[in-house]
mmCIF file of C-alpha atoms in Angstrom:
data_model
loop_
_atom_site.group_PDB
_atom_site.id
_atom_site.type_symbol
_atom_site.label_atom_id
_atom_site.label_comp_id
_atom_site.label_asym_id
_atom_site.label_seq_id
_atom_site.Cartn_x
_atom_site.Cartn_y
_atom_site.Cartn_z
ATOM 1 C CA UNK A 157 18.438 69.592 -1.051
ATOM 2 C CA UNK A 158 15.657 70.239 1.459
ATOM 3 C CA UNK A 159 12.870 72.770 1.755
ATOM 4 C CA UNK A 160 14.666 74.735 4.456
ATOM 5 C CA UNK A 161 16.804 76.347 1.774
ATOM 6 C CA UNK A 162 13.982 78.572 0.585
ATOM 7 C CA UNK A 163 12.193 81.552 2.029
ATOM 8 C CA UNK A 164 8.942 82.685 0.473
ATOM 9 C CA UNK A 165 7.581 85.756 2.149
ATOM 10 C CA UNK A 166 4.452 85.949 0.033
ATOM 11 C CA UNK A 167 1.091 85.558 1.734
ATOM 12 C CA UNK A 168 -0.541 82.835 -0.329
ATOM 13 C CA UNK A 169 -3.994 83.478 1.105
ATOM 14 C CA UNK A 170 -4.055 86.819 -0.748
ATOM 15 C CA UNK A 171 -2.999 85.382 -4.093
ATOM 16 C CA UNK A 172 -5.218 82.646 -5.621
ATOM 17 C CA UNK A 173 -2.759 82.215 -8.494
ATOM 18 C CA UNK A 174 0.032 81.267 -6.108
ATOM 19 C CA UNK A 175 -2.322 78.921 -4.253
ATOM 20 C CA UNK A 176 -2.993 77.124 -7.534
ATOM 21 C CA UNK A 177 0.729 76.955 -8.296
ATOM 22 C CA UNK A 178 1.401 75.515 -4.869
ATOM 23 C CA UNK A 179 -1.297 72.868 -5.375
ATOM 24 C CA UNK A 180 0.153 71.743 -8.692
ATOM 25 C CA UNK A 181 3.632 71.767 -7.163
ATOM 26 C CA UNK A 182 2.685 69.423 -4.317
ATOM 27 C CA UNK A 183 0.745 67.271 -6.810
ATOM 28 C CA UNK A 184 3.813 67.049 -9.064
ATOM 29 C CA UNK A 185 6.142 66.254 -6.148
ATOM 30 C CA UNK A 186 3.926 63.450 -4.816
ATOM 31 C CA UNK A 187 3.268 61.950 -8.265
ATOM 32 C CA UNK A 188 6.984 62.052 -9.103
ATOM 33 C CA UNK A 189 7.895 60.305 -5.867
ATOM 34 C CA UNK A 190 5.123 57.735 -6.196
ATOM 35 C CA UNK A 191 6.504 56.851 -9.604
ATOM 36 C CA UNK A 192 10.015 56.943 -8.140
ATOM 37 C CA UNK A 193 9.137 54.499 -5.361
ATOM 38 C CA UNK A 194 7.733 52.012 -7.896
ATOM 39 C CA UNK A 195 10.703 52.527 -10.231
ATOM 40 C CA UNK A 196 13.204 51.940 -7.442
ATOM 41 C CA UNK A 197 11.399 48.781 -6.338
ATOM 42 C CA UNK A 198 11.493 47.467 -9.924
ATOM 43 C CA UNK A 199 15.197 48.331 -10.059
ATOM 44 C CA UNK A 200 15.776 46.480 -6.791
ATOM 45 C CA UNK A 201 13.999 43.362 -8.055
ATOM 46 C CA UNK A 202 16.010 43.518 -11.282
ATOM 47 C CA UNK A 203 19.287 43.465 -9.347
ATOM 48 C CA UNK A 204 18.078 40.472 -7.349
ATOM 49 C CA UNK A 205 16.833 38.287 -10.238
ATOM 50 C CA UNK A 206 18.926 39.330 -13.269
ATOM 51 C CA UNK A 207 22.091 37.234 -13.362
ATOM 52 C CA UNK A 208 24.553 39.820 -14.798
ATOM 53 C CA UNK A 209 23.399 42.369 -12.195
ATOM 54 C CA UNK A 210 23.634 39.818 -9.385
ATOM 55 C CA UNK A 211 27.286 39.303 -10.241
ATOM 56 C CA UNK A 212 28.299 42.972 -10.083
ATOM 57 C CA UNK A 213 30.981 43.499 -7.419
ATOM 58 C CA UNK A 214 29.189 46.701 -6.326
ATOM 59 C CA UNK A 215 25.786 45.016 -6.146
ATOM 60 C CA UNK A 216 25.354 45.264 -2.358
ATOM 61 C CA UNK A 217 26.323 48.943 -2.297
ATOM 62 C CA UNK A 218 23.958 49.763 -5.175
ATOM 63 C CA UNK A 219 21.139 47.964 -3.342
ATOM 64 C CA UNK A 220 21.955 50.024 -0.236
ATOM 65 C CA UNK A 221 21.593 53.249 -2.236
ATOM 66 C CA UNK A 222 18.328 52.082 -3.814
ATOM 67 C CA UNK A 223 16.816 51.219 -0.414
ATOM 68 C CA UNK A 224 17.599 54.754 0.795
ATOM 69 C CA UNK A 225 15.958 56.152 -2.351
ATOM 70 C CA UNK A 226 12.829 54.086 -1.698
ATOM 71 C CA UNK A 227 12.605 55.345 1.875
ATOM 72 C CA UNK A 228 13.077 58.930 0.710
ATOM 73 C CA UNK A 229 10.329 58.662 -1.909
ATOM 74 C CA UNK A 230 7.810 57.024 0.436
ATOM 75 C CA UNK A 231 8.555 58.695 3.795
ATOM 76 C CA UNK A 232 10.945 61.614 3.666
ATOM 77 C CA UNK A 233 9.662 63.684 0.745
ATOM 78 C CA UNK A 234 5.955 63.580 1.708
ATOM 79 C CA UNK A 235 6.692 64.509 5.341
ATOM 80 C CA UNK A 236 8.904 67.389 4.181
ATOM 81 C CA UNK A 237 6.649 68.813 1.468
ATOM 82 C CA UNK A 238 3.075 68.351 2.720
ATOM 83 C CA UNK A 239 3.589 70.917 5.554
ATOM 84 C CA UNK A 240 4.627 73.423 2.870
ATOM 85 C CA UNK A 241 1.290 72.964 1.131
ATOM 86 C CA UNK A 242 -0.686 73.053 4.387
ATOM 87 C CA UNK A 243 1.037 76.346 5.378
ATOM 88 C CA UNK A 244 1.087 77.684 8.931
ATOM 89 C CA UNK A 245 -2.720 77.508 9.072
ATOM 90 C CA UNK A 246 -2.347 73.822 9.988
ATOM 91 C CA UNK A 247 -0.299 73.233 13.170
ATOM 92 C CA UNK A 248 2.054 70.255 13.339
ATOM 93 C CA UNK A 249 2.817 67.995 16.283
ATOM 94 C CA UNK A 250 4.949 69.671 18.948
ATOM 95 C CA UNK A 251 8.232 67.876 18.177
ATOM 96 C CA UNK A 252 7.566 67.063 14.522
ATOM 97 C CA UNK A 253 10.197 69.450 13.184
ATOM 98 C CA UNK A 254 12.663 68.924 16.024
ATOM 99 C CA UNK A 255 13.133 65.233 15.236
ATOM 100 C CA UNK A 256 12.561 65.350 11.492
ATOM 101 C CA UNK A 257 16.314 65.263 10.963
ATOM 102 C CA UNK A 258 16.323 61.765 12.485
ATOM 103 C CA UNK A 259 13.397 60.190 10.619
ATOM 104 C CA UNK A 260 13.281 62.411 7.535
ATOM 105 C CA UNK A 261 16.088 64.714 6.481
ATOM 106 C CA UNK A 262 18.770 62.152 7.331
ATOM 107 C CA UNK A 263 18.077 60.606 3.909
ATOM 108 C CA UNK A 264 19.816 63.544 2.198
ATOM 109 C CA UNK A 265 23.096 62.848 3.978
ATOM 110 C CA UNK A 266 22.500 59.080 3.787
ATOM 111 C CA UNK A 267 22.073 59.223 0.038
ATOM 112 C CA UNK A 268 25.183 61.390 -0.337
ATOM 113 C CA UNK A 269 27.526 59.326 1.837
ATOM 114 C CA UNK A 270 26.337 55.912 0.625
ATOM 115 C CA UNK A 271 26.894 57.092 -2.947
ATOM 116 C CA UNK A 272 30.351 58.350 -1.921
ATOM 117 C CA UNK A 273 31.303 54.925 -0.553
ATOM 118 C CA UNK A 274 30.079 53.365 -3.796
ATOM 119 C CA UNK A 275 32.247 55.812 -5.763
ATOM 120 C CA UNK A 276 35.313 54.965 -3.658
ATOM 121 C CA UNK A 277 34.556 51.268 -4.160
ATOM 122 C CA UNK A 278 34.673 51.772 -7.931
ATOM 123 C CA UNK A 279 37.846 53.841 -7.586
ATOM 124 C CA UNK A 280 39.693 51.078 -5.729
ATOM 125 C CA UNK A 281 38.583 48.527 -8.324
ATOM 126 C CA UNK A 282 40.032 50.696 -11.082
ATOM 127 C CA UNK A 283 43.233 52.035 -9.518
ATOM 128 C CA UNK A 284 44.174 49.196 -7.151
ATOM 129 C CA UNK A 285 42.736 45.995 -8.682
ATOM 130 C CA UNK A 286 45.312 43.888 -6.833
ATOM 131 C CA UNK A 287 43.677 44.853 -3.522
ATOM 132 C CA UNK A 288 40.072 44.805 -4.720
ATOM 133 C CA UNK A 289 39.478 41.186 -3.674
ATOM 134 C CA UNK A 290 39.768 42.304 -0.056
ATOM 135 C CA UNK A 291 36.664 44.461 -0.519
ATOM 136 C CA UNK A 292 34.659 41.536 -1.889
ATOM 137 C CA UNK A 293 34.389 39.599 1.357
ATOM 138 C CA UNK A 294 31.158 39.590 3.347
ATOM 139 C CA UNK A 295 32.797 41.340 6.289
ATOM 140 C CA UNK A 296 34.179 44.106 4.069
ATOM 141 C CA UNK A 297 30.821 44.611 2.370
ATOM 142 C CA UNK A 298 29.041 44.959 5.718
ATOM 143 C CA UNK A 299 31.650 47.484 6.847
ATOM 144 C CA UNK A 300 31.205 49.503 3.649
ATOM 145 C CA UNK A 301 27.442 49.613 4.195
ATOM 146 C CA UNK A 302 27.727 50.588 7.866
ATOM 147 C CA UNK A 303 30.586 53.081 7.391
ATOM 148 C CA UNK A 304 28.579 55.994 5.888
ATOM 149 C CA UNK A 305 26.062 55.886 8.740
ATOM 150 C CA UNK A 306 28.607 57.238 11.227
ATOM 151 C CA UNK A 307 28.815 60.710 9.642
ATOM 152 C CA UNK A 308 25.085 60.550 8.906
ATOM 153 C CA UNK A 309 24.226 60.060 12.579
ATOM 154 C CA UNK A 310 26.741 62.679 13.716
ATOM 155 C CA UNK A 311 25.435 65.266 11.251
ATOM 156 C CA UNK A 312 21.786 64.790 12.169
ATOM 157 C CA UNK A 313 22.014 64.210 15.924
ATOM 158 C CA UNK A 314 23.072 67.791 16.701
ATOM 159 C CA UNK A 315 19.856 69.439 15.427
ATOM 160 C CA UNK A 316 17.782 66.910 17.403
ATOM 161 C CA UNK A 317 19.744 67.782 20.556
ATOM 162 C CA UNK A 318 19.558 71.504 19.675
ATOM 163 C CA UNK A 319 23.340 71.835 19.644
ATOM 164 C CA UNK A 320 24.497 74.561 17.259
ATOM 165 C CA UNK A 321 21.351 74.409 15.170
ATOM 166 C CA UNK A 322 17.770 73.231 15.463
ATOM 167 C CA UNK A 323 14.875 72.464 13.149
ATOM 168 C CA UNK A 324 11.829 74.704 13.487
ATOM 169 C CA UNK A 325 8.838 75.367 11.310
ATOM 170 C CA UNK A 326 9.461 78.264 8.962
ATOM 171 C CA UNK A 327 6.645 80.825 9.325
ATOM 172 C CA UNK A 328 6.986 81.831 5.663
ATOM 173 C CA UNK A 329 7.123 78.448 3.933
ATOM 174 C CA UNK A 330 5.463 76.141 6.463
ATOM 175 C CA UNK A 331 8.380 73.714 6.100
ATOM 176 C CA UNK A 332 10.687 72.498 8.831
ATOM 177 C CA UNK A 333 13.861 74.569 8.469
ATOM 178 C CA UNK A 334 17.295 74.624 10.043
ATOM 179 C CA UNK A 335 17.958 77.607 12.259
ATOM 180 C CA UNK A 336 20.998 78.446 14.401
ATOM 181 C CA UNK A 337 20.551 78.239 18.156
ATOM 182 C CA UNK A 338 22.669 81.359 18.531
ATOM 183 C CA UNK A 339 23.529 84.374 16.410
ATOM 184 C CA UNK A 340 26.279 82.675 14.400
ATOM 185 C CA UNK A 341 25.717 80.771 11.129
ATOM 186 C CA UNK A 342 28.808 78.612 11.631
ATOM 187 C CA UNK A 343 26.778 75.523 12.555
ATOM 188 C CA UNK A 344 24.603 75.760 9.441
ATOM 189 C CA UNK A 345 27.655 76.272 7.236
ATOM 190 C CA UNK A 346 29.343 73.227 8.783
ATOM 191 C CA UNK A 347 26.199 71.148 8.266
ATOM 192 C CA UNK A 348 25.993 72.159 4.611
ATOM 193 C CA UNK A 349 29.692 71.509 4.060
ATOM 194 C CA UNK A 350 29.735 68.001 5.511
ATOM 195 C CA UNK A 351 26.252 66.987 4.343
ATOM 196 C CA UNK A 352 26.610 68.163 0.740
ATOM 197 C CA UNK A 353 29.959 69.568 -0.371
ATOM 198 C CA UNK A 354 32.307 66.907 1.012
ATOM 199 C CA UNK A 355 30.402 63.922 -0.487
ATOM 200 C CA UNK A 356 30.069 65.774 -3.791
ATOM 201 C CA UNK A 357 33.834 66.258 -4.025
ATOM 202 C CA UNK A 358 34.457 62.594 -3.170
ATOM 203 C CA UNK A 359 32.024 61.375 -5.829
ATOM 204 C CA UNK A 360 33.164 63.836 -8.481
ATOM 205 C CA UNK A 361 36.884 63.090 -8.138
ATOM 206 C CA UNK A 362 36.332 59.319 -7.896
ATOM 207 C CA UNK A 363 34.121 59.012 -10.976
ATOM 208 C CA UNK A 364 36.317 61.342 -13.017
ATOM 209 C CA UNK A 365 39.386 59.208 -12.298
ATOM 210 C CA UNK A 366 37.468 55.972 -12.900
ATOM 211 C CA UNK A 367 36.075 57.117 -16.242
ATOM 212 C CA UNK A 368 39.405 58.449 -17.521
ATOM 213 C CA UNK A 369 41.367 55.368 -16.432
ATOM 214 C CA UNK A 370 38.738 52.949 -17.780
ATOM 215 C CA UNK A 371 38.439 54.825 -21.072
ATOM 216 C CA UNK A 372 42.220 54.767 -21.633
ATOM 217 C CA UNK A 373 42.359 51.037 -20.915
ATOM 218 C CA UNK A 374 39.273 50.402 -23.032
ATOM 219 C CA UNK A 375 40.907 52.023 -26.091
ATOM 220 C CA UNK A 376 43.650 49.387 -25.895
ATOM 221 C CA UNK A 377 41.363 46.409 -25.287
ATOM 222 C CA UNK A 378 38.027 47.162 -26.929
ATOM 223 C CA UNK A 379 37.259 43.468 -27.241
ATOM 224 C CA UNK A 380 37.301 42.960 -23.470
ATOM 225 C CA UNK A 381 33.755 42.335 -22.259
ATOM 226 C CA UNK A 382 34.800 42.948 -18.662
ATOM 227 C CA UNK A 383 36.049 46.403 -19.603
ATOM 228 C CA UNK A 384 32.826 47.116 -21.452
ATOM 229 C CA UNK A 385 30.835 46.218 -18.348
ATOM 230 C CA UNK A 386 33.070 48.354 -16.134
ATOM 231 C CA UNK A 387 32.759 51.296 -18.524
ATOM 232 C CA UNK A 388 28.981 50.901 -18.660
ATOM 233 C CA UNK A 389 28.471 50.784 -14.889
ATOM 234 C CA UNK A 390 30.951 53.590 -14.249
ATOM 235 C CA UNK A 391 29.238 55.788 -16.817
ATOM 236 C CA UNK A 392 25.824 54.993 -15.319
ATOM 237 C CA UNK A 393 26.963 56.015 -11.836
ATOM 238 C CA UNK A 394 28.622 59.159 -13.206
ATOM 239 C CA UNK A 395 25.363 60.183 -14.912
ATOM 240 C CA UNK A 396 23.585 59.643 -11.599
ATOM 241 C CA UNK A 397 26.180 61.912 -9.973
ATOM 242 C CA UNK A 398 25.516 64.639 -12.566
ATOM 243 C CA UNK A 399 21.801 64.401 -11.780
ATOM 244 C CA UNK A 400 22.630 64.727 -8.091
ATOM 245 C CA UNK A 401 24.471 67.994 -8.815
ATOM 246 C CA UNK A 402 21.559 69.269 -10.924
ATOM 247 C CA UNK A 403 19.141 68.819 -8.014
ATOM 248 C CA UNK A 404 21.271 70.458 -5.329
ATOM 249 C CA UNK A 405 23.407 73.223 -6.759
ATOM 250 C CA UNK A 406 21.060 75.299 -8.957
ATOM 251 C CA UNK A 407 19.692 76.973 -5.813
ATOM 252 C CA UNK A 408 23.180 77.826 -4.581
ATOM 253 C CA UNK A 409 24.201 79.308 -7.946
ATOM 254 C CA UNK A 410 20.950 81.203 -8.516
ATOM 255 C CA UNK A 411 20.869 82.543 -4.975
ATOM 256 C CA UNK A 412 24.465 83.708 -5.279
ATOM 257 C CA UNK A 413 24.122 85.555 -8.587
ATOM 258 C CA UNK A 414 20.393 86.205 -9.093
ATOM 259 C CA UNK A 415 19.066 86.482 -5.541
ATOM 260 C CA UNK A 416 16.659 89.383 -6.182
ATOM 261 C CA UNK A 417 15.160 87.869 -9.332
ATOM 262 C CA UNK A 418 14.824 84.509 -7.632
ATOM 263 C CA UNK A 419 13.058 86.014 -4.612
ATOM 264 C CA UNK A 420 10.477 87.635 -6.911
ATOM 265 C CA UNK A 421 9.762 84.484 -8.933
ATOM 266 C CA UNK A 422 7.474 82.102 -7.044
ATOM 267 C CA UNK A 423 7.445 79.749 -10.045
ATOM 268 C CA UNK A 424 11.247 79.490 -10.041
ATOM 269 C CA UNK A 425 11.243 78.760 -6.308
ATOM 270 C CA UNK A 426 8.726 75.946 -6.757
ATOM 271 C CA UNK A 427 10.688 74.449 -9.648
ATOM 272 C CA UNK A 428 13.915 74.448 -7.629
ATOM 273 C CA UNK A 429 12.031 72.835 -4.750
ATOM 274 C CA UNK A 430 10.709 70.168 -7.110
ATOM 275 C CA UNK A 431 14.267 69.438 -8.270
ATOM 276 C CA UNK A 432 15.465 69.053 -4.689
ATOM 277 C CA UNK A 433 12.659 66.641 -3.867
ATOM 278 C CA UNK A 434 12.924 64.519 -7.016
ATOM 279 C CA UNK A 435 16.525 63.275 -6.944
ATOM 280 C CA UNK A 436 15.736 59.888 -5.395
ATOM 281 C CA UNK A 437 12.618 59.426 -7.529
ATOM 282 C CA UNK A 438 14.086 60.259 -10.944
ATOM 283 C CA UNK A 439 17.444 58.579 -10.351
ATOM 284 C CA UNK A 440 16.252 55.118 -11.590
ATOM 285 C CA UNK A 441 15.546 56.615 -15.019
ATOM 286 C CA UNK A 442 19.245 57.361 -15.438
ATOM 287 C CA UNK A 443 20.102 53.787 -14.456
ATOM 288 C CA UNK A 444 17.776 52.504 -17.178
ATOM 289 C CA UNK A 445 18.878 55.026 -19.782
ATOM 290 C CA UNK A 446 22.628 54.521 -19.419
ATOM 291 C CA UNK A 447 23.016 50.787 -18.732
ATOM 292 C CA UNK A 448 22.032 47.923 -21.018
ATOM 293 C CA UNK A 449 22.315 45.477 -18.133
ATOM 294 C CA UNK A 450 19.744 47.414 -16.115
ATOM 295 C CA UNK A 451 17.534 47.726 -19.190
ATOM 296 C CA UNK A 452 17.584 43.956 -19.621
ATOM 297 C CA UNK A 453 16.972 43.414 -15.909
ATOM 298 C CA UNK A 454 14.012 45.799 -15.807
ATOM 299 C CA UNK A 455 12.603 44.261 -18.973
ATOM 300 C CA UNK A 456 12.842 40.863 -17.335
ATOM 301 C CA UNK A 457 10.930 42.102 -14.291
ATOM 302 C CA UNK A 458 8.221 43.833 -16.310
ATOM 303 C CA UNK A 459 7.612 40.806 -18.537
ATOM 304 C CA UNK A 460 7.565 38.374 -15.605
ATOM 305 C CA UNK A 461 10.346 36.439 -17.305
ATOM 306 C CA UNK A 462 10.950 33.958 -14.513
ATOM 307 C CA UNK A 463 7.263 33.137 -14.168
ATOM 308 C CA UNK A 464 6.961 32.478 -17.902
ATOM 309 C CA UNK A 465 10.122 30.363 -17.961
ATOM 310 C CA UNK A 466 8.874 28.278 -15.037
ATOM 311 C CA UNK A 467 5.747 27.497 -17.055
ATOM 312 C CA UNK A 468 7.681 26.636 -20.215
ATOM 313 C CA UNK A 469 6.678 29.735 -22.180
ATOM 314 C CA UNK A 470 10.166 31.117 -22.819
ATOM 315 C CA UNK A 471 13.063 29.277 -24.420
ATOM 316 C CA UNK A 472 16.320 29.198 -22.408
ATOM 317 C CA UNK A 473 18.211 30.385 -25.474
ATOM 318 C CA UNK A 474 16.680 33.842 -25.028
ATOM 319 C CA UNK A 475 18.398 34.447 -21.718
ATOM 320 C CA UNK A 476 20.541 37.582 -21.957
ATOM 321 C CA UNK A 477 23.934 37.691 -20.326
ATOM 322 C CA UNK A 478 26.129 34.834 -19.176
ATOM 323 C CA UNK A 479 26.770 33.136 -15.907
ATOM 324 C CA UNK A 480 30.399 34.142 -15.823
ATOM 325 C CA UNK A 481 31.725 36.647 -13.347
ATOM 326 C CA UNK A 482 31.494 40.142 -14.846
ATOM 327 C CA UNK A 483 32.924 43.619 -14.429
ATOM 328 C CA UNK A 484 35.860 44.171 -12.087
ATOM 329 C CA UNK A 485 36.152 40.643 -10.707
ATOM 330 C CA UNK A 486 36.494 39.278 -14.232
ATOM 331 C CA UNK A 487 39.595 41.401 -14.625
ATOM 332 C CA UNK A 488 41.010 40.908 -11.152
ATOM 333 C CA UNK A 489 40.824 37.121 -11.071
ATOM 334 C CA UNK A 490 40.266 35.739 -14.579
ATOM 335 C CA UNK A 491 41.330 32.258 -13.466
ATOM 336 C CA UNK A 492 38.180 31.948 -11.363
ATOM 337 C CA UNK A 493 35.828 32.563 -14.264
ATOM 338 C CA UNK A 494 33.595 29.715 -15.328
ATOM 339 C CA UNK A 495 30.579 29.177 -17.518
ATOM 340 C CA UNK A 496 27.571 27.105 -16.501
ATOM 341 C CA UNK A 497 24.825 25.691 -18.634
ATOM 342 C CA UNK A 498 21.242 24.997 -17.788
ATOM 343 C CA UNK A 499 19.985 21.424 -17.662
ATOM 344 C CA UNK A 500 17.747 22.086 -20.670
ATOM 345 C CA UNK A 501 20.747 23.146 -22.786
ATOM 346 C CA UNK A 502 22.613 19.944 -21.918
ATOM 347 C CA UNK A 503 19.614 17.730 -22.740
ATOM 348 C CA UNK A 504 19.003 19.612 -26.001
ATOM 349 C CA UNK A 505 22.640 19.179 -27.039
ATOM 350 C CA UNK A 506 22.539 15.470 -26.188
ATOM 351 C CA UNK A 507 19.338 14.962 -28.192
ATOM 352 C CA UNK A 508 20.850 16.814 -31.150
ATOM 353 C CA UNK A 509 23.947 14.565 -31.145
ATOM 354 C CA UNK A 510 21.766 11.468 -30.806
ATOM 355 C CA UNK A 511 19.670 12.533 -33.791
ATOM 356 C CA UNK A 512 22.778 13.192 -35.871
ATOM 357 C CA UNK A 513 24.202 9.795 -35.034
ATOM 358 C CA UNK A 514 21.000 8.078 -36.077
#
């Protein structure tokens, strides 16, 4: 959701109360996204250093989504929201709005389509496990990361070339907004459909099927750790999808059924704008809240676990998780699973046997 979806025709210079609300709104947006950038970086480090997360089959695709979230929190959201606070009293660079779709608003579509590819990846692992190994190769992973950028580029290149629609500064909000180049709204409707609705349908259907199929299988094999991991990650990504819907669709629903009330409530407009600009920043909280693996990984990052272990301050026995392949790969190719032990464990076991013998 971007700031072009809103039209506020109120003159803020004549209403000090609204000026104060706008200040606290921009303050809240920037603080939320500053926190979100840090949270996403911590999440990224956790995936890199925490062994169970490193072994997730979807690891590369999750990292891809997190990198987009970091960019959105640091670059896209500030460049989209600060002009709203500055209002039309502060002129922007000549082509700032024209090319914002390329360096700024593209993150909306990028986030949507990269998450859609991740959802399809999980769907294949659940429905067609016999073919899932083909998606685990390096070449396939690169293709899955590059694939969503084709529709992203196509969707955002037309406004930059002023074909069908163009981005201009909205005289009421101060934000860069989409506007049709002609009298028809077809181009804007097509943009909204392919940038938001299509990825939402892909994610919703995929995660629904994955959760139902995994839950049915899990009821038969509750002792399977691989199934538990699959259920946990699938649920985590589904919760993230629900949050995605909560940030985008409230405006559409409210504007469809309560348009007059919404137009009169400046506070409601600011809250909806905050939702639309906080998806990428708040998303890591749902990863932490719904996945024990991510909780352990984040805890490891925050306590500098590896640094303490390197200096002999943490016992190896406290390591959470195992070195065996987890999640979908554990179910697809169980014969390839193996367990490794650290050198300290081997030495400790040898010393224990030696002491017993003596």
